[in-house]
């Protein structure tokens, strides 16, 4: 956007011709009527040399002033939040199909893992150990041919995911379902589940209990974007990125809360002579 500079002219004070400081008389004369200059407190002119006691008083005041500045500076440094490195983050999303007589039992059929920059680290269809009775194509986007061509077993996929998650912070939405389907777990202090982040949750009833919200709803409200468009299948890559973007939008606030929880937990663990949690 271009600004009209003709309407934005600044009044600049002319630079003093003299190299030294201007006199109080010339400074006062340069101010217009009603305009007040900055008032500076000047030390009174000494009529003679300061005695030793006066010198000591001045030195003590200087030391106290410097001490206060150092204290304030130290406090600011202490309160600064140290955010985890971006390279430590990965996002996960899985798509399920239905197995069993009624197709209500979920079986992981596609697994996607992306890094902080959205690069795909893993995106594979999974061989099914049991016949699929409901492909849930309208949601999962998976068809029979996808799984017929799959060459990766659930066990091999689990090992690959575990390797990607090792010493990493996992981001996702409703991760409990995905991790359960994969048969793995991940430390709570290394998990960022957008379905469980309290500011993203809402109260449904009068009991004040917070409930998770749908990923689609959160992305629309918080990011002003649209995913999981009606009539189109879900994309695990898109959903993983959406969860990561939600986390990014509140990263500092979230990490501040996590740091507090981890510090409190470590205090308790130290009291019981247990090893502390490491991020």
Short mmCIF file of C-alpha atoms in Angstrom, two decimals:
data_model
loop_
_atom_site.label_atom_id
_atom_site.label_comp_id
_atom_site.label_asym_id
_atom_site.label_seq_id
_atom_site.Cartn_x
_atom_site.Cartn_y
_atom_site.Cartn_z
CA UNK A 1 0.00 0.00 0.00
CA UNK A 2 1.48 3.36 -1.08
CA UNK A 3 1.16 6.28 1.28
CA UNK A 4 0.63 9.83 0.08
CA UNK A 5 3.83 11.44 1.27
CA UNK A 6 2.53 14.92 0.56
CA UNK A 7 0.13 14.57 3.49
CA UNK A 8 2.69 12.95 5.77
CA UNK A 9 5.47 15.57 5.88
CA UNK A 10 7.41 15.60 9.09
CA UNK A 11 8.66 18.76 10.75
CA UNK A 12 12.33 18.32 11.39
CA UNK A 13 14.32 20.55 13.70
CA UNK A 14 17.35 22.09 12.02
CA UNK A 15 20.67 20.71 13.12
CA UNK A 16 22.72 23.03 15.32
CA UNK A 17 25.62 24.74 13.52
CA UNK A 18 27.80 24.59 16.59
CA UNK A 19 29.47 21.35 17.57
CA UNK A 20 28.99 21.98 21.25
CA UNK A 21 25.75 22.01 23.21
CA UNK A 22 23.32 24.85 22.55
CA UNK A 23 22.67 27.37 25.26
CA UNK A 24 19.47 27.37 27.24
CA UNK A 25 18.60 30.77 25.77
CA UNK A 26 18.80 29.65 22.15
CA UNK A 27 16.86 26.47 22.98
CA UNK A 28 14.09 28.43 24.61
CA UNK A 29 13.84 30.87 21.72
CA UNK A 30 13.42 28.00 19.21
CA UNK A 31 10.23 26.80 20.93
CA UNK A 32 6.91 28.23 19.80
CA UNK A 33 4.43 29.85 22.18
CA UNK A 34 2.82 27.35 24.49
CA UNK A 35 5.35 24.62 23.61
CA UNK A 36 7.35 23.17 26.44
CA UNK A 37 10.70 21.50 26.14
CA UNK A 38 11.94 18.51 28.09
CA UNK A 39 12.98 19.32 31.62
CA UNK A 40 16.30 17.87 32.71
CA UNK A 41 17.50 17.79 36.29
CA UNK A 42 21.00 19.16 36.43
CA UNK A 43 23.35 18.74 39.37
CA UNK A 44 24.05 22.07 41.08
CA UNK A 45 27.39 23.62 40.31
CA UNK A 46 29.87 22.83 43.02
CA UNK A 47 31.48 25.79 44.68
CA UNK A 48 34.42 23.70 45.70
CA UNK A 49 35.75 20.16 45.89
CA UNK A 50 33.47 17.48 47.35
CA UNK A 51 34.54 16.17 50.71
CA UNK A 52 35.13 12.43 51.19
CA UNK A 53 31.71 11.74 52.71
CA UNK A 54 29.92 13.35 49.77
CA UNK A 55 32.01 11.32 47.33
CA UNK A 56 31.11 8.13 49.16
CA UNK A 57 27.41 8.98 49.02
CA UNK A 58 27.59 9.54 45.26
CA UNK A 59 29.47 6.27 44.71
CA UNK A 60 26.96 4.31 46.81
CA UNK A 61 24.04 5.72 44.83
CA UNK A 62 25.73 4.72 41.57
CA UNK A 63 26.30 1.18 42.82
CA UNK A 64 22.67 0.80 43.91
CA UNK A 65 21.45 2.11 40.56
CA UNK A 66 23.65 -0.34 38.64
CA UNK A 67 22.55 -3.17 40.91
CA UNK A 68 18.88 -2.45 40.20
CA UNK A 69 19.53 -2.40 36.45
CA UNK A 70 21.35 -5.73 36.62
CA UNK A 71 18.52 -7.21 38.71
CA UNK A 72 15.86 -6.09 36.23
CA UNK A 73 17.93 -7.39 33.31
CA UNK A 74 18.41 -10.76 35.04
CA UNK A 75 14.68 -11.00 35.75
CA UNK A 76 13.85 -10.38 32.07
CA UNK A 77 16.30 -13.08 30.98
CA UNK A 78 14.87 -15.53 33.51
CA UNK A 79 11.31 -14.91 32.32
CA UNK A 80 12.17 -15.44 28.65
CA UNK A 81 10.61 -18.66 27.33
CA UNK A 82 12.91 -21.08 25.58
CA UNK A 83 10.94 -22.62 22.72
CA UNK A 84 11.82 -26.11 21.49
CA UNK A 85 13.68 -26.24 18.20
CA UNK A 86 11.45 -26.47 15.13
CA UNK A 87 13.35 -29.55 13.96
CA UNK A 88 12.03 -31.41 17.02
CA UNK A 89 8.42 -31.30 15.81
CA UNK A 90 6.53 -33.83 13.71
CA UNK A 91 2.80 -34.08 13.00
CA UNK A 92 0.84 -37.32 12.60
CA UNK A 93 -2.52 -38.24 11.13
CA UNK A 94 -4.07 -41.61 10.30
CA UNK A 95 -7.06 -42.70 8.23
CA UNK A 96 -9.07 -45.73 9.29
CA UNK A 97 -11.16 -48.40 7.64
CA UNK A 98 -13.75 -50.64 9.29
CA UNK A 99 -13.22 -54.33 9.97
CA UNK A 100 -15.37 -56.96 11.65
CA UNK A 101 -18.91 -58.04 10.90
CA UNK A 102 -20.45 -54.58 11.21
CA UNK A 103 -17.37 -52.57 10.18
CA UNK A 104 -17.40 -50.60 13.42
CA UNK A 105 -13.93 -51.73 14.52
CA UNK A 106 -11.30 -49.32 13.24
CA UNK A 107 -8.10 -50.46 11.59
CA UNK A 108 -5.38 -48.03 10.52
CA UNK A 109 -5.12 -47.99 6.74
CA UNK A 110 -3.01 -44.93 5.93
CA UNK A 111 -0.36 -43.18 8.01
CA UNK A 112 1.12 -39.76 7.32
CA UNK A 113 3.91 -37.98 9.22
CA UNK A 114 5.17 -34.50 8.28
CA UNK A 115 7.88 -32.25 9.67
CA UNK A 116 7.70 -28.59 10.75
CA UNK A 117 8.10 -27.37 7.16
CA UNK A 118 5.38 -29.66 5.81
CA UNK A 119 7.73 -32.17 4.22
CA UNK A 120 6.27 -35.68 4.12
CA UNK A 121 8.37 -38.06 6.22
CA UNK A 122 5.98 -40.98 5.86
CA UNK A 123 2.83 -41.52 3.80
CA UNK A 124 1.94 -45.18 3.41
CA UNK A 125 -1.06 -47.46 2.99
CA UNK A 126 -1.09 -50.39 5.40
CA UNK A 127 -1.75 -54.04 4.67
CA UNK A 128 -4.83 -55.33 6.46
CA UNK A 129 -4.64 -58.50 8.54
CA UNK A 130 -8.43 -58.90 8.43
CA UNK A 131 -10.99 -58.40 5.66
CA UNK A 132 -12.19 -54.81 5.32
CA UNK A 133 -15.97 -54.56 5.67
CA UNK A 134 -16.23 -50.77 5.41
CA UNK A 135 -13.67 -48.67 3.55
CA UNK A 136 -15.30 -45.48 4.82
CA UNK A 137 -14.33 -43.92 1.51
CA UNK A 138 -16.53 -40.85 2.00
CA UNK A 139 -14.32 -39.91 4.96
CA UNK A 140 -11.04 -41.79 4.53
CA UNK A 141 -10.71 -41.48 0.76
CA UNK A 142 -9.48 -45.07 0.74
CA UNK A 143 -10.67 -47.55 -1.88
CA UNK A 144 -10.07 -51.28 -2.20
CA UNK A 145 -7.25 -50.88 -4.73
CA UNK A 146 -5.25 -48.71 -2.33
CA UNK A 147 -5.04 -51.53 0.20
CA UNK A 148 -4.68 -54.27 -2.41
CA UNK A 149 -1.47 -52.57 -3.56
CA UNK A 150 -0.19 -51.95 -0.02
CA UNK A 151 3.11 -53.63 0.85
CA UNK A 152 3.77 -52.25 4.33
CA UNK A 153 2.62 -54.27 7.33
CA UNK A 154 1.29 -52.64 10.48
CA UNK A 155 4.30 -53.92 12.43
CA UNK A 156 6.79 -52.39 9.99
CA UNK A 157 4.82 -49.15 9.92
CA UNK A 158 4.81 -49.04 13.71
CA UNK A 159 8.60 -49.35 13.77
CA UNK A 160 8.95 -46.54 11.24
CA UNK A 161 6.66 -44.24 13.21
CA UNK A 162 8.45 -45.00 16.48
CA UNK A 163 11.75 -44.11 14.86
CA UNK A 164 10.35 -40.80 13.59
CA UNK A 165 8.86 -39.95 16.99
CA UNK A 166 11.98 -40.72 19.00
CA UNK A 167 13.05 -37.58 20.92
CA UNK A 168 10.53 -35.53 18.95
CA UNK A 169 7.47 -33.51 19.94
CA UNK A 170 4.34 -34.99 18.38
CA UNK A 171 1.56 -32.71 17.11
CA UNK A 172 -1.87 -33.86 15.96
CA UNK A 173 -5.60 -33.82 16.58
CA UNK A 174 -7.21 -36.51 18.76
CA UNK A 175 -3.89 -38.35 18.82
CA UNK A 176 -5.22 -40.92 21.26
CA UNK A 177 -7.15 -42.60 18.43
CA UNK A 178 -4.19 -42.66 16.04
CA UNK A 179 -1.69 -43.92 18.61
CA UNK A 180 -4.09 -46.61 19.80
CA UNK A 181 -4.64 -47.83 16.24
CA UNK A 182 -0.88 -47.97 15.71
CA UNK A 183 -0.34 -49.72 19.03
CA UNK A 184 2.18 -47.18 20.33
CA UNK A 185 2.41 -44.54 23.05
CA UNK A 186 4.24 -41.23 23.38
CA UNK A 187 5.24 -39.25 26.50
CA UNK A 188 2.69 -36.61 27.49
CA UNK A 189 5.35 -33.91 27.84
CA UNK A 190 6.33 -34.52 24.19
CA UNK A 191 2.74 -34.45 22.90
CA UNK A 192 0.76 -31.45 21.62
CA UNK A 193 -2.80 -32.61 20.95
CA UNK A 194 -4.97 -29.81 19.56
CA UNK A 195 -8.08 -31.69 20.69
CA UNK A 196 -6.92 -31.43 24.33
CA UNK A 197 -5.52 -27.90 24.43
CA UNK A 198 -7.96 -26.16 26.78
CA UNK A 199 -8.21 -22.83 24.90
CA UNK A 200 -9.30 -24.87 21.85
CA UNK A 201 -12.00 -26.77 23.78
CA UNK A 202 -15.52 -25.65 24.64
CA UNK A 203 -18.22 -26.23 27.23
CA UNK A 204 -21.21 -28.09 25.82
CA UNK A 205 -23.46 -28.29 28.84
CA UNK A 206 -24.09 -26.44 32.09
CA UNK A 207 -21.65 -28.63 34.03
CA UNK A 208 -18.64 -26.60 32.89
CA UNK A 209 -16.85 -29.65 31.46
CA UNK A 210 -14.62 -28.89 28.47
CA UNK A 211 -15.09 -30.98 25.33
CA UNK A 212 -12.85 -31.37 22.27
CA UNK A 213 -13.85 -29.65 19.06
CA UNK A 214 -13.59 -30.89 15.50
CA UNK A 215 -10.41 -30.10 13.62
CA UNK A 216 -12.42 -28.61 10.77
CA UNK A 217 -14.21 -26.24 13.14
CA UNK A 218 -10.99 -25.09 14.82
CA UNK A 219 -9.21 -24.47 11.52
CA UNK A 220 -12.13 -22.41 10.26
CA UNK A 221 -12.37 -20.32 13.43
CA UNK A 222 -8.70 -19.90 14.35
CA UNK A 223 -6.98 -19.97 10.95
CA UNK A 224 -9.82 -18.85 8.67
CA UNK A 225 -9.14 -21.76 6.35
CA UNK A 226 -11.24 -24.62 5.05
CA UNK A 227 -10.38 -28.32 5.25
CA UNK A 228 -12.38 -31.54 5.03
CA UNK A 229 -14.70 -30.03 2.44
CA UNK A 230 -18.08 -31.74 2.34
CA UNK A 231 -18.28 -34.33 -0.41
CA UNK A 232 -14.50 -34.74 -0.54
CA UNK A 233 -12.49 -37.37 1.38
CA UNK A 234 -10.18 -36.39 4.22
CA UNK A 235 -6.49 -36.02 3.48
CA UNK A 236 -4.21 -37.16 6.33
CA UNK A 237 -1.48 -34.90 4.96
CA UNK A 238 -3.82 -31.90 5.04
CA UNK A 239 -5.09 -32.76 8.53
CA UNK A 240 -1.57 -33.18 9.91
CA UNK A 241 -0.55 -29.78 8.52
CA UNK A 242 -3.73 -28.18 9.88
CA UNK A 243 -2.99 -29.44 13.40
CA UNK A 244 0.57 -28.15 13.08
CA UNK A 245 -0.68 -24.73 11.96
CA UNK A 246 -3.06 -24.59 14.92
CA UNK A 247 -0.19 -25.34 17.27
CA UNK A 248 1.96 -22.70 15.60
CA UNK A 249 -0.75 -20.08 16.12
CA UNK A 250 -0.52 -20.47 19.92
CA UNK A 251 2.98 -21.87 20.25
CA UNK A 252 4.33 -19.46 22.87
CA UNK A 253 1.24 -19.72 25.07
CA UNK A 254 1.18 -23.52 24.79
CA UNK A 255 4.88 -23.95 25.55
CA UNK A 256 4.58 -21.62 28.53
CA UNK A 257 1.85 -23.86 29.97
CA UNK A 258 3.85 -27.02 29.22
CA UNK A 259 6.99 -25.59 30.82
CA UNK A 260 5.03 -24.86 33.99
CA UNK A 261 3.60 -28.42 34.11
CA UNK A 262 6.96 -30.02 33.41
CA UNK A 263 8.72 -27.91 36.05
CA UNK A 264 6.08 -28.79 38.66
CA UNK A 265 6.33 -32.48 37.77
CA UNK A 266 10.12 -32.41 37.99
CA UNK A 267 9.97 -30.78 41.43
CA UNK A 268 7.83 -33.67 42.67
CA UNK A 269 10.05 -36.26 41.00
CA UNK A 270 13.15 -34.76 42.60
CA UNK A 271 11.52 -34.94 46.02
CA UNK A 272 11.03 -38.68 45.45
CA UNK A 273 14.55 -39.10 44.02
CA UNK A 274 13.21 -39.89 40.55
CA UNK A 275 14.81 -38.82 37.25
CA UNK A 276 13.44 -35.60 35.81
CA UNK A 277 11.57 -35.34 32.53
CA UNK A 278 13.69 -34.26 29.58
CA UNK A 279 12.41 -32.51 26.48
#
